[in-house]
Amino acid sequence: MARAGRYEYVIARLRAMERRLVEESTLLRILDAEDLASALKMLSETGYASWLPEMKSDVDFDSLIEKELLFIYDQLRQFVPDKELLLLFQLPYDFHNVKVVLKSLFRQRRGQPRRWDLLTSLGSISGDDLVTAIESEDYRLLPFGLTQLLPGCVAHWEQTQDLLEIERRLDRQLFKVMGEQVGKLGFAGVTAWFKGRVDAENLRTILRLRRFGFDQSLVEQFVHDGGAISREHVLGLYAEPFEGWGRSIAYADVSRVFREIENFEDAGAFLVELEKGLDDFITWILGKSAYLPFAPENVLRYLWLKEMETRNLRILLVSKASGMNRDVVRGLMRRDVA
């Protein structure tokens, strides 16, 4: 309780920072904008205005969004006591960068150009340090178990060139490290968020593997521990019709996602609806902390709302640049139900 009591000031700061979030009315105005130029003009009325002049082109959306998120992380580091809360959101970026550097290393060995443009600055490990460590094969100073994991990944690629297995190993390590950080924090709401995060990832994974016609006997190695749904039950869904998934896991909170899905017949459409529903599910989990004035989980809630905001903006701006149908775009947008 004493630990949570340190968050009275933190929550007050977060409430003030929420005023920087882009309002739903603004997102809807951007959705209805005639073209990309009009959409960017509307965005200039928000906190993103600071970064618009730094865009290299009108379609440089990723750098615009990354600068905003970097600003937010810098702000939060100044007053959040438990930095592990921020790390939980930075870890996926770290492991994304590891994948980018490894793939670039493999591309180089095939005589192809490296892709440093795919690196992000949002992780906790310096991108330059990561590149240097992997290219020099000096992994000693890398955190999160990468010192032991990366040599095996490189050796496996040299023997098999199997990128899927390397991604599986890295994803497994990501969720292991996240689980360790959650355990260190010891906050009930953070544990609930992690369980939901694992359930959501497992459901996404088995659906994607099923679409690719993956051998059912090999699916188990892609499923993560730590969710509210047991590994065995997740694996049991693989052979079930999509419309039966919700009933099969009715005891778990994530089953609420299936109440909103309308298309179970088309695997592609089902995947789109499931992806959106799972993101909204995480928003719902973290929304429970909104009315708890001293809950550290509010840090995760704010970061998640910010990530959903950037996801919506990316969808909207890409749609304006490509001329997508507005009704289709509206169906892709995540909800703020916190």
mmCIF file of C-alpha atoms in Angstrom:
data_model
loop_
_atom_site.group_PDB
_atom_site.id
_atom_site.type_symbol
_atom_site.label_atom_id
_atom_site.label_comp_id
_atom_site.label_asym_id
_atom_site.label_seq_id
_atom_site.Cartn_x
_atom_site.Cartn_y
_atom_site.Cartn_z
ATOM 1 C CA MET A 1 0.000 0.000 0.000
ATOM 2 C CA ALA A 2 2.860 2.359 0.857
ATOM 3 C CA ARG A 3 4.357 1.752 -2.557
ATOM 4 C CA ALA A 4 1.102 2.535 -4.300
ATOM 5 C CA GLY A 5 0.751 5.649 -2.145
ATOM 6 C CA ARG A 6 3.701 7.195 -3.966
ATOM 7 C CA TYR A 7 1.491 7.494 -7.019
ATOM 8 C CA GLU A 8 -0.792 10.291 -5.827
ATOM 9 C CA TYR A 9 1.392 12.916 -7.547
ATOM 10 C CA VAL A 10 2.006 10.634 -10.539
ATOM 11 C CA ILE A 11 -1.711 10.209 -11.182
ATOM 12 C CA ALA A 12 -2.265 13.958 -10.968
ATOM 13 C CA ARG A 13 0.448 14.492 -13.605
ATOM 14 C CA LEU A 14 -1.043 11.794 -15.816
ATOM 15 C CA ARG A 15 -4.476 13.418 -15.627
ATOM 16 C CA ALA A 16 -2.901 16.653 -16.821
ATOM 17 C CA MET A 17 -1.083 14.823 -19.637
ATOM 18 C CA GLU A 18 -4.342 13.244 -20.777
ATOM 19 C CA ARG A 19 -5.325 16.682 -22.053
ATOM 20 C CA ARG A 20 -2.670 16.148 -24.732
ATOM 21 C CA LEU A 21 -4.474 13.067 -26.044
ATOM 22 C CA VAL A 22 -6.190 13.651 -29.378
ATOM 23 C CA GLU A 23 -9.926 13.861 -28.789
ATOM 24 C CA GLU A 24 -12.285 11.484 -30.547
ATOM 25 C CA SER A 25 -13.983 14.430 -32.265
ATOM 26 C CA THR A 26 -10.641 15.397 -33.839
ATOM 27 C CA LEU A 27 -10.042 11.842 -35.036
ATOM 28 C CA LEU A 28 -13.475 11.829 -36.646
ATOM 29 C CA ARG A 29 -12.748 15.172 -38.336
ATOM 30 C CA ILE A 30 -9.525 13.702 -39.731
ATOM 31 C CA LEU A 31 -11.503 10.673 -40.917
ATOM 32 C CA ASP A 32 -13.840 13.005 -42.823
ATOM 33 C CA ALA A 33 -11.024 15.162 -44.220
ATOM 34 C CA GLU A 34 -10.969 15.480 -47.986
ATOM 35 C CA ASP A 35 -7.286 14.662 -48.403
ATOM 36 C CA LEU A 36 -3.984 14.179 -46.593
ATOM 37 C CA ALA A 37 -3.133 17.895 -46.568
ATOM 38 C CA SER A 38 -6.423 18.660 -44.819
ATOM 39 C CA ALA A 39 -5.827 15.859 -42.311
ATOM 40 C CA LEU A 40 -2.347 17.176 -41.453
ATOM 41 C CA LYS A 41 -3.765 20.661 -41.019
ATOM 42 C CA MET A 42 -6.216 19.303 -38.443
ATOM 43 C CA LEU A 43 -3.363 17.486 -36.715
ATOM 44 C CA SER A 44 -1.579 20.832 -36.367
ATOM 45 C CA GLU A 45 -4.235 21.749 -33.794
ATOM 46 C CA THR A 46 -3.022 18.963 -31.482
ATOM 47 C CA GLY A 47 0.161 18.160 -29.553
ATOM 48 C CA TYR A 48 1.600 16.687 -32.748
ATOM 49 C CA ALA A 49 1.998 20.226 -34.115
ATOM 50 C CA SER A 50 5.501 20.354 -32.601
ATOM 51 C CA TRP A 51 6.724 17.564 -34.851
ATOM 52 C CA LEU A 52 4.975 18.394 -38.129
ATOM 53 C CA PRO A 53 7.764 20.746 -39.341
ATOM 54 C CA GLU A 54 10.284 17.911 -38.853
ATOM 55 C CA MET A 55 8.522 15.538 -41.246
ATOM 56 C CA LYS A 56 10.729 14.735 -44.232
ATOM 57 C CA SER A 57 7.644 14.375 -46.423
ATOM 58 C CA ASP A 58 3.849 14.401 -46.107
ATOM 59 C CA VAL A 59 3.893 10.613 -45.725
ATOM 60 C CA ASP A 60 6.615 10.496 -43.059
ATOM 61 C CA PHE A 61 4.051 9.294 -40.509
ATOM 62 C CA ASP A 62 6.326 6.973 -38.553
ATOM 63 C CA SER A 63 8.826 9.672 -37.588
ATOM 64 C CA LEU A 64 5.969 11.997 -36.588
ATOM 65 C CA ILE A 65 4.490 9.357 -34.290
ATOM 66 C CA GLU A 66 7.878 8.257 -32.926
ATOM 67 C CA LYS A 67 8.815 11.805 -31.929
ATOM 68 C CA GLU A 68 5.549 12.199 -30.036
ATOM 69 C CA LEU A 69 6.027 8.903 -28.190
ATOM 70 C CA LEU A 70 9.661 9.740 -27.369
ATOM 71 C CA PHE A 71 8.478 13.014 -25.878
ATOM 72 C CA ILE A 72 5.929 11.155 -23.752
ATOM 73 C CA TYR A 73 8.501 8.632 -22.477
ATOM 74 C CA ASP A 74 10.900 11.470 -21.593
ATOM 75 C CA GLN A 75 8.142 13.174 -19.624
ATOM 76 C CA LEU A 76 7.160 10.025 -17.742
ATOM 77 C CA ARG A 77 10.749 9.175 -16.763
ATOM 78 C CA GLN A 78 10.858 12.385 -14.790
ATOM 79 C CA PHE A 79 8.176 11.426 -12.291
ATOM 80 C CA VAL A 80 7.229 7.709 -12.473
ATOM 81 C CA PRO A 81 8.953 5.957 -9.506
ATOM 82 C CA ASP A 82 8.856 2.395 -10.884
ATOM 83 C CA LYS A 83 10.647 2.583 -14.215
ATOM 84 C CA GLU A 84 9.725 -1.068 -14.820
ATOM 85 C CA LEU A 85 6.244 0.191 -15.743
ATOM 86 C CA LEU A 86 7.745 2.089 -18.664
ATOM 87 C CA LEU A 87 10.006 -0.836 -19.514
ATOM 88 C CA LEU A 88 6.981 -3.085 -20.005
ATOM 89 C CA PHE A 89 6.003 -0.928 -22.981
ATOM 90 C CA GLN A 90 9.561 -0.458 -24.244
ATOM 91 C CA LEU A 91 10.482 -4.147 -24.294
ATOM 92 C CA PRO A 92 8.488 -4.929 -27.472
ATOM 93 C CA TYR A 93 10.410 -2.137 -29.220
ATOM 94 C CA ASP A 94 13.712 -3.588 -27.974
ATOM 95 C CA PHE A 95 12.898 -7.016 -29.351
ATOM 96 C CA HIS A 96 11.624 -5.474 -32.595
ATOM 97 C CA ASN A 97 15.040 -3.823 -32.975
ATOM 98 C CA VAL A 98 16.821 -7.100 -32.270
ATOM 99 C CA LYS A 99 14.843 -8.705 -35.106
ATOM 100 C CA VAL A 100 15.647 -5.796 -37.436
ATOM 101 C CA VAL A 101 19.385 -5.976 -36.727
ATOM 102 C CA LEU A 102 19.505 -9.758 -37.099
ATOM 103 C CA LYS A 103 17.578 -9.671 -40.367
ATOM 104 C CA SER A 104 19.858 -6.896 -41.656
ATOM 105 C CA LEU A 105 22.893 -8.981 -40.716
ATOM 106 C CA PHE A 106 21.473 -11.938 -42.619
ATOM 107 C CA ARG A 107 20.601 -9.706 -45.602
ATOM 108 C CA GLN A 108 24.159 -8.401 -45.668
ATOM 109 C CA ARG A 109 25.537 -11.945 -45.745
ATOM 110 C CA ARG A 110 23.353 -12.543 -48.804
ATOM 111 C CA GLY A 111 24.747 -9.426 -50.457
ATOM 112 C CA GLN A 112 21.596 -7.362 -49.840
ATOM 113 C CA PRO A 113 21.409 -3.887 -48.247
ATOM 114 C CA ARG A 114 20.756 -3.525 -44.531
ATOM 115 C CA ARG A 115 17.542 -1.886 -43.304
ATOM 116 C CA TRP A 116 18.481 0.420 -40.430
ATOM 117 C CA ASP A 117 15.495 2.601 -41.367
ATOM 118 C CA LEU A 118 13.272 0.014 -39.668
ATOM 119 C CA LEU A 119 14.896 0.582 -36.264
ATOM 120 C CA THR A 120 12.988 2.555 -33.645
ATOM 121 C CA SER A 121 14.290 4.821 -30.874
ATOM 122 C CA LEU A 122 11.474 3.800 -28.517
ATOM 123 C CA GLY A 123 13.276 0.857 -26.904
ATOM 124 C CA SER A 124 15.343 0.914 -23.728
ATOM 125 C CA ILE A 125 18.519 -0.263 -25.504
ATOM 126 C CA SER A 126 20.389 2.177 -27.730
ATOM 127 C CA GLY A 127 19.996 1.166 -31.363
ATOM 128 C CA ASP A 128 23.675 1.917 -32.023
ATOM 129 C CA ASP A 129 24.748 -0.276 -29.094
ATOM 130 C CA LEU A 130 22.532 -3.077 -30.357
ATOM 131 C CA VAL A 131 23.917 -2.868 -33.892
ATOM 132 C CA THR A 132 27.501 -2.826 -32.619
ATOM 133 C CA ALA A 133 26.967 -5.793 -30.294
ATOM 134 C CA ILE A 134 25.267 -7.985 -32.899
ATOM 135 C CA GLU A 135 27.556 -7.128 -35.808
ATOM 136 C CA SER A 136 30.674 -7.684 -33.685
ATOM 137 C CA GLU A 137 29.121 -10.782 -32.047
ATOM 138 C CA ASP A 138 30.023 -9.286 -28.660
ATOM 139 C CA TYR A 139 26.781 -9.835 -26.750
ATOM 140 C CA ARG A 140 28.226 -9.630 -23.220
ATOM 141 C CA LEU A 141 26.642 -6.325 -22.198
ATOM 142 C CA LEU A 142 23.182 -6.928 -23.664
ATOM 143 C CA PRO A 143 20.331 -7.292 -21.136
ATOM 144 C CA PHE A 144 17.155 -9.421 -21.039
ATOM 145 C CA GLY A 145 18.896 -12.751 -21.591
ATOM 146 C CA LEU A 146 20.056 -11.715 -25.071
ATOM 147 C CA THR A 147 23.670 -12.560 -24.179
ATOM 148 C CA GLN A 148 22.743 -16.242 -24.114
ATOM 149 C CA LEU A 149 19.965 -16.175 -26.722
ATOM 150 C CA LEU A 150 21.544 -14.372 -29.679
ATOM 151 C CA PRO A 151 24.478 -16.719 -30.394
ATOM 152 C CA GLY A 152 21.995 -19.571 -30.736
ATOM 153 C CA CYS A 153 19.801 -17.519 -33.079
ATOM 154 C CA VAL A 154 22.729 -16.666 -35.352
ATOM 155 C CA ALA A 155 23.960 -20.274 -35.354
ATOM 156 C CA HIS A 156 20.462 -21.545 -36.174
ATOM 157 C CA TRP A 157 20.163 -19.188 -39.144
ATOM 158 C CA GLU A 158 23.578 -20.216 -40.438
ATOM 159 C CA GLN A 159 22.487 -23.863 -40.357
ATOM 160 C CA THR A 160 18.876 -23.559 -41.543
ATOM 161 C CA GLN A 161 18.121 -19.945 -42.573
ATOM 162 C CA ASP A 162 14.842 -20.416 -40.697
ATOM 163 C CA LEU A 163 13.735 -16.890 -39.714
ATOM 164 C CA LEU A 164 10.416 -18.083 -38.287
ATOM 165 C CA GLU A 165 12.186 -20.117 -35.611
ATOM 166 C CA ILE A 166 14.380 -17.149 -34.708
ATOM 167 C CA GLU A 167 11.319 -14.916 -34.348
ATOM 168 C CA ARG A 168 9.673 -17.571 -32.198
ATOM 169 C CA ARG A 169 12.667 -17.704 -29.853
ATOM 170 C CA LEU A 170 12.779 -13.934 -29.544
ATOM 171 C CA ASP A 171 9.036 -13.671 -28.927
ATOM 172 C CA ARG A 172 9.259 -16.372 -26.249
ATOM 173 C CA GLN A 173 12.072 -14.446 -24.539
ATOM 174 C CA LEU A 174 10.136 -11.169 -24.779
ATOM 175 C CA PHE A 175 7.176 -12.577 -22.878
ATOM 176 C CA LYS A 176 9.462 -14.275 -20.374
ATOM 177 C CA VAL A 177 11.203 -10.981 -19.597
ATOM 178 C CA MET A 178 7.893 -9.119 -19.424
ATOM 179 C CA GLY A 179 6.588 -11.712 -16.968
ATOM 180 C CA GLU A 180 9.694 -11.286 -14.817
ATOM 181 C CA GLN A 181 9.243 -7.518 -14.723
ATOM 182 C CA VAL A 182 5.561 -7.888 -13.816
ATOM 183 C CA GLY A 183 6.545 -10.231 -10.988
ATOM 184 C CA LYS A 184 9.047 -7.713 -9.628
ATOM 185 C CA LEU A 185 6.434 -4.970 -9.584
ATOM 186 C CA GLY A 186 3.871 -7.046 -7.706
ATOM 187 C CA PHE A 187 0.880 -4.861 -8.635
ATOM 188 C CA ALA A 188 -2.365 -6.821 -9.060
ATOM 189 C CA GLY A 189 -3.632 -4.655 -11.920
ATOM 190 C CA VAL A 190 -0.345 -4.980 -13.805
ATOM 191 C CA THR A 191 -0.532 -8.761 -13.414
ATOM 192 C CA ALA A 192 -4.089 -8.711 -14.787
ATOM 193 C CA TRP A 193 -2.908 -6.622 -17.738
ATOM 194 C CA PHE A 194 -0.089 -9.092 -18.458
ATOM 195 C CA LYS A 195 -2.446 -12.073 -18.338
ATOM 196 C CA GLY A 196 -4.723 -10.310 -20.815
ATOM 197 C CA ARG A 197 -1.742 -9.396 -22.984
ATOM 198 C CA VAL A 198 -0.651 -13.052 -23.113
ATOM 199 C CA ASP A 199 -4.171 -14.290 -23.893
ATOM 200 C CA ALA A 200 -4.517 -11.740 -26.685
ATOM 201 C CA GLU A 201 -1.152 -12.663 -28.209
ATOM 202 C CA ASN A 202 -1.894 -16.386 -28.033
ATOM 203 C CA LEU A 203 -5.236 -15.958 -29.801
ATOM 204 C CA ARG A 204 -3.636 -13.844 -32.520
ATOM 205 C CA THR A 205 -0.873 -16.388 -32.951
ATOM 206 C CA ILE A 206 -2.991 -19.499 -33.346
ATOM 207 C CA LEU A 207 -5.280 -17.714 -35.802
ATOM 208 C CA ARG A 208 -2.338 -16.604 -37.942
ATOM 209 C CA LEU A 209 -0.739 -20.052 -37.859
ATOM 210 C CA ARG A 210 -4.056 -21.630 -38.799
ATOM 211 C CA ARG A 211 -4.413 -19.277 -41.767
ATOM 212 C CA PHE A 212 -0.951 -20.337 -42.941
ATOM 213 C CA GLY A 213 -1.928 -24.003 -42.613
ATOM 214 C CA PHE A 214 0.665 -24.644 -39.931
ATOM 215 C CA ASP A 215 0.969 -28.233 -38.698
ATOM 216 C CA GLN A 216 -1.034 -28.480 -35.459
ATOM 217 C CA SER A 217 1.686 -30.552 -33.801
ATOM 218 C CA LEU A 218 4.090 -27.599 -34.086
ATOM 219 C CA VAL A 219 1.748 -24.885 -32.789
ATOM 220 C CA GLU A 220 2.473 -25.478 -29.094
ATOM 221 C CA GLN A 221 5.950 -23.979 -29.275
ATOM 222 C CA PHE A 222 4.477 -20.633 -30.361
ATOM 223 C CA VAL A 223 2.084 -20.334 -27.393
ATOM 224 C CA HIS A 224 3.179 -18.296 -24.354
ATOM 225 C CA ASP A 225 2.758 -19.074 -20.676
ATOM 226 C CA GLY A 226 1.186 -16.726 -18.159
ATOM 227 C CA GLY A 227 -2.297 -16.070 -19.521
ATOM 228 C CA ALA A 228 -5.669 -16.681 -17.910
ATOM 229 C CA ILE A 229 -6.290 -19.386 -20.538
ATOM 230 C CA SER A 230 -4.091 -22.464 -20.128
ATOM 231 C CA ARG A 231 -1.733 -23.463 -22.933
ATOM 232 C CA GLU A 232 -3.700 -26.683 -23.393
ATOM 233 C CA HIS A 233 -6.980 -24.811 -23.803
ATOM 234 C CA VAL A 234 -5.438 -22.358 -26.264
ATOM 235 C CA LEU A 235 -4.109 -25.241 -28.334
ATOM 236 C CA GLY A 236 -7.540 -26.867 -28.226
ATOM 237 C CA LEU A 237 -8.982 -23.871 -30.075
ATOM 238 C CA TYR A 238 -6.784 -24.524 -33.096
ATOM 239 C CA ALA A 239 -9.093 -27.141 -34.569
ATOM 240 C CA GLU A 240 -12.375 -25.532 -33.426
ATOM 241 C CA PRO A 241 -14.616 -23.444 -35.706
ATOM 242 C CA PHE A 242 -14.082 -19.728 -35.107
ATOM 243 C CA GLU A 243 -17.668 -19.209 -33.954
ATOM 244 C CA GLY A 244 -17.052 -21.648 -31.090
ATOM 245 C CA TRP A 245 -14.002 -19.897 -29.653
ATOM 246 C CA GLY A 246 -15.980 -17.492 -27.479
ATOM 247 C CA ARG A 247 -18.041 -20.263 -25.887
ATOM 248 C CA SER A 248 -14.996 -22.433 -25.332
ATOM 249 C CA ILE A 249 -13.190 -19.754 -23.294
ATOM 250 C CA ALA A 250 -16.292 -18.188 -21.720
ATOM 251 C CA TYR A 251 -14.662 -18.371 -18.270
ATOM 252 C CA ALA A 252 -11.903 -15.919 -19.338
ATOM 253 C CA ASP A 253 -12.360 -12.149 -19.641
ATOM 254 C CA VAL A 254 -10.975 -12.175 -23.183
ATOM 255 C CA SER A 255 -14.104 -14.058 -24.317
ATOM 256 C CA ARG A 256 -15.899 -10.686 -24.360
ATOM 257 C CA VAL A 257 -14.063 -9.960 -27.617
ATOM 258 C CA PHE A 258 -16.124 -12.547 -29.484
ATOM 259 C CA ARG A 259 -19.429 -10.858 -28.643
ATOM 260 C CA GLU A 260 -18.517 -8.019 -31.007
ATOM 261 C CA ILE A 261 -17.301 -10.114 -33.939
ATOM 262 C CA GLU A 262 -19.771 -10.435 -36.793
ATOM 263 C CA ASN A 263 -17.849 -12.334 -39.477
ATOM 264 C CA PHE A 264 -16.715 -15.834 -38.523
ATOM 265 C CA GLU A 265 -16.831 -17.291 -42.041
ATOM 266 C CA ASP A 266 -13.995 -15.383 -43.699
ATOM 267 C CA ALA A 267 -10.646 -15.992 -41.937
ATOM 268 C CA GLY A 268 -9.220 -12.693 -43.207
ATOM 269 C CA ALA A 269 -12.174 -10.634 -41.993
ATOM 270 C CA PHE A 270 -12.211 -12.574 -38.736
ATOM 271 C CA LEU A 271 -8.536 -11.733 -38.179
ATOM 272 C CA VAL A 272 -9.168 -8.005 -38.710
ATOM 273 C CA GLU A 273 -12.098 -7.999 -36.274
ATOM 274 C CA LEU A 274 -10.193 -10.096 -33.745
ATOM 275 C CA GLU A 275 -7.125 -7.823 -33.862
ATOM 276 C CA LYS A 276 -9.281 -4.767 -33.230
ATOM 277 C CA GLY A 277 -11.302 -6.502 -30.527
ATOM 278 C CA LEU A 278 -8.190 -7.680 -28.678
ATOM 279 C CA ASP A 279 -6.775 -4.152 -28.584
ATOM 280 C CA ASP A 280 -10.103 -2.879 -27.251
ATOM 281 C CA PHE A 281 -9.987 -5.689 -24.667
ATOM 282 C CA ILE A 282 -6.639 -4.447 -23.315
ATOM 283 C CA THR A 283 -8.100 -0.935 -23.165
ATOM 284 C CA TRP A 284 -10.969 -2.348 -21.109
ATOM 285 C CA ILE A 285 -8.610 -4.095 -18.669
ATOM 286 C CA LEU A 286 -6.549 -0.969 -18.053
ATOM 287 C CA GLY A 287 -9.678 1.176 -17.902
ATOM 288 C CA LYS A 288 -10.463 -0.388 -14.528
ATOM 289 C CA SER A 289 -7.651 1.653 -12.976
ATOM 290 C CA ALA A 290 -9.036 4.975 -14.208
ATOM 291 C CA TYR A 291 -11.138 5.430 -11.068
ATOM 292 C CA LEU A 292 -8.427 4.337 -8.604
ATOM 293 C CA PRO A 293 -6.641 7.542 -7.538
ATOM 294 C CA PHE A 294 -3.395 5.898 -6.356
ATOM 295 C CA ALA A 295 -3.123 2.944 -8.770
ATOM 296 C CA PRO A 296 0.285 2.557 -10.511
ATOM 297 C CA GLU A 297 -1.606 0.762 -13.292
ATOM 298 C CA ASN A 298 -2.652 4.220 -14.490
ATOM 299 C CA VAL A 299 0.829 4.580 -15.987
ATOM 300 C CA LEU A 300 0.162 1.574 -18.221
ATOM 301 C CA ARG A 301 -3.314 2.884 -18.965
ATOM 302 C CA TYR A 302 -1.958 6.215 -20.156
ATOM 303 C CA LEU A 303 0.761 4.612 -22.294
ATOM 304 C CA TRP A 304 -1.771 2.235 -23.837
ATOM 305 C CA LEU A 305 -4.188 5.056 -24.643
ATOM 306 C CA LYS A 306 -1.303 6.905 -26.266
ATOM 307 C CA GLU A 307 -0.360 3.845 -28.314
ATOM 308 C CA MET A 308 -3.971 3.389 -29.429
ATOM 309 C CA GLU A 309 -4.071 7.064 -30.369
ATOM 310 C CA THR A 310 -0.964 6.674 -32.530
ATOM 311 C CA ARG A 311 -2.376 3.502 -34.067
ATOM 312 C CA ASN A 312 -5.580 5.334 -34.987
ATOM 313 C CA LEU A 313 -3.615 8.245 -36.415
ATOM 314 C CA ARG A 314 -1.447 5.944 -38.516
ATOM 315 C CA ILE A 315 -4.565 4.232 -39.877
ATOM 316 C CA LEU A 316 -6.168 7.582 -40.657
ATOM 317 C CA LEU A 317 -3.124 9.185 -42.292
ATOM 318 C CA VAL A 318 -2.280 6.111 -44.369
ATOM 319 C CA SER A 319 -5.913 5.970 -45.491
ATOM 320 C CA LYS A 320 -5.805 9.605 -46.592
ATOM 321 C CA ALA A 321 -2.588 9.019 -48.502
ATOM 322 C CA SER A 322 -3.979 5.925 -50.244
ATOM 323 C CA GLY A 323 -7.622 6.930 -50.697
ATOM 324 C CA MET A 324 -9.162 4.110 -48.643
ATOM 325 C CA ASN A 325 -12.914 3.901 -48.161
ATOM 326 C CA ARG A 326 -14.006 5.802 -45.029
ATOM 327 C CA ASP A 327 -16.329 3.094 -43.782
ATOM 328 C CA VAL A 328 -13.534 0.537 -43.999
ATOM 329 C CA VAL A 329 -11.203 2.879 -42.116
ATOM 330 C CA ARG A 330 -13.780 3.532 -39.404
ATOM 331 C CA GLY A 331 -14.052 -0.222 -38.849
ATOM 332 C CA LEU A 332 -10.294 -0.486 -38.297
ATOM 333 C CA MET A 333 -10.076 2.205 -35.639
ATOM 334 C CA ARG A 334 -9.566 1.243 -32.007
ATOM 335 C CA ARG A 335 -11.979 2.459 -29.372
ATOM 336 C CA ASP A 336 -11.294 4.428 -26.228
ATOM 337 C CA VAL A 337 -13.422 2.523 -23.759
ATOM 338 C CA ALA A 338 -11.284 3.291 -20.710
#
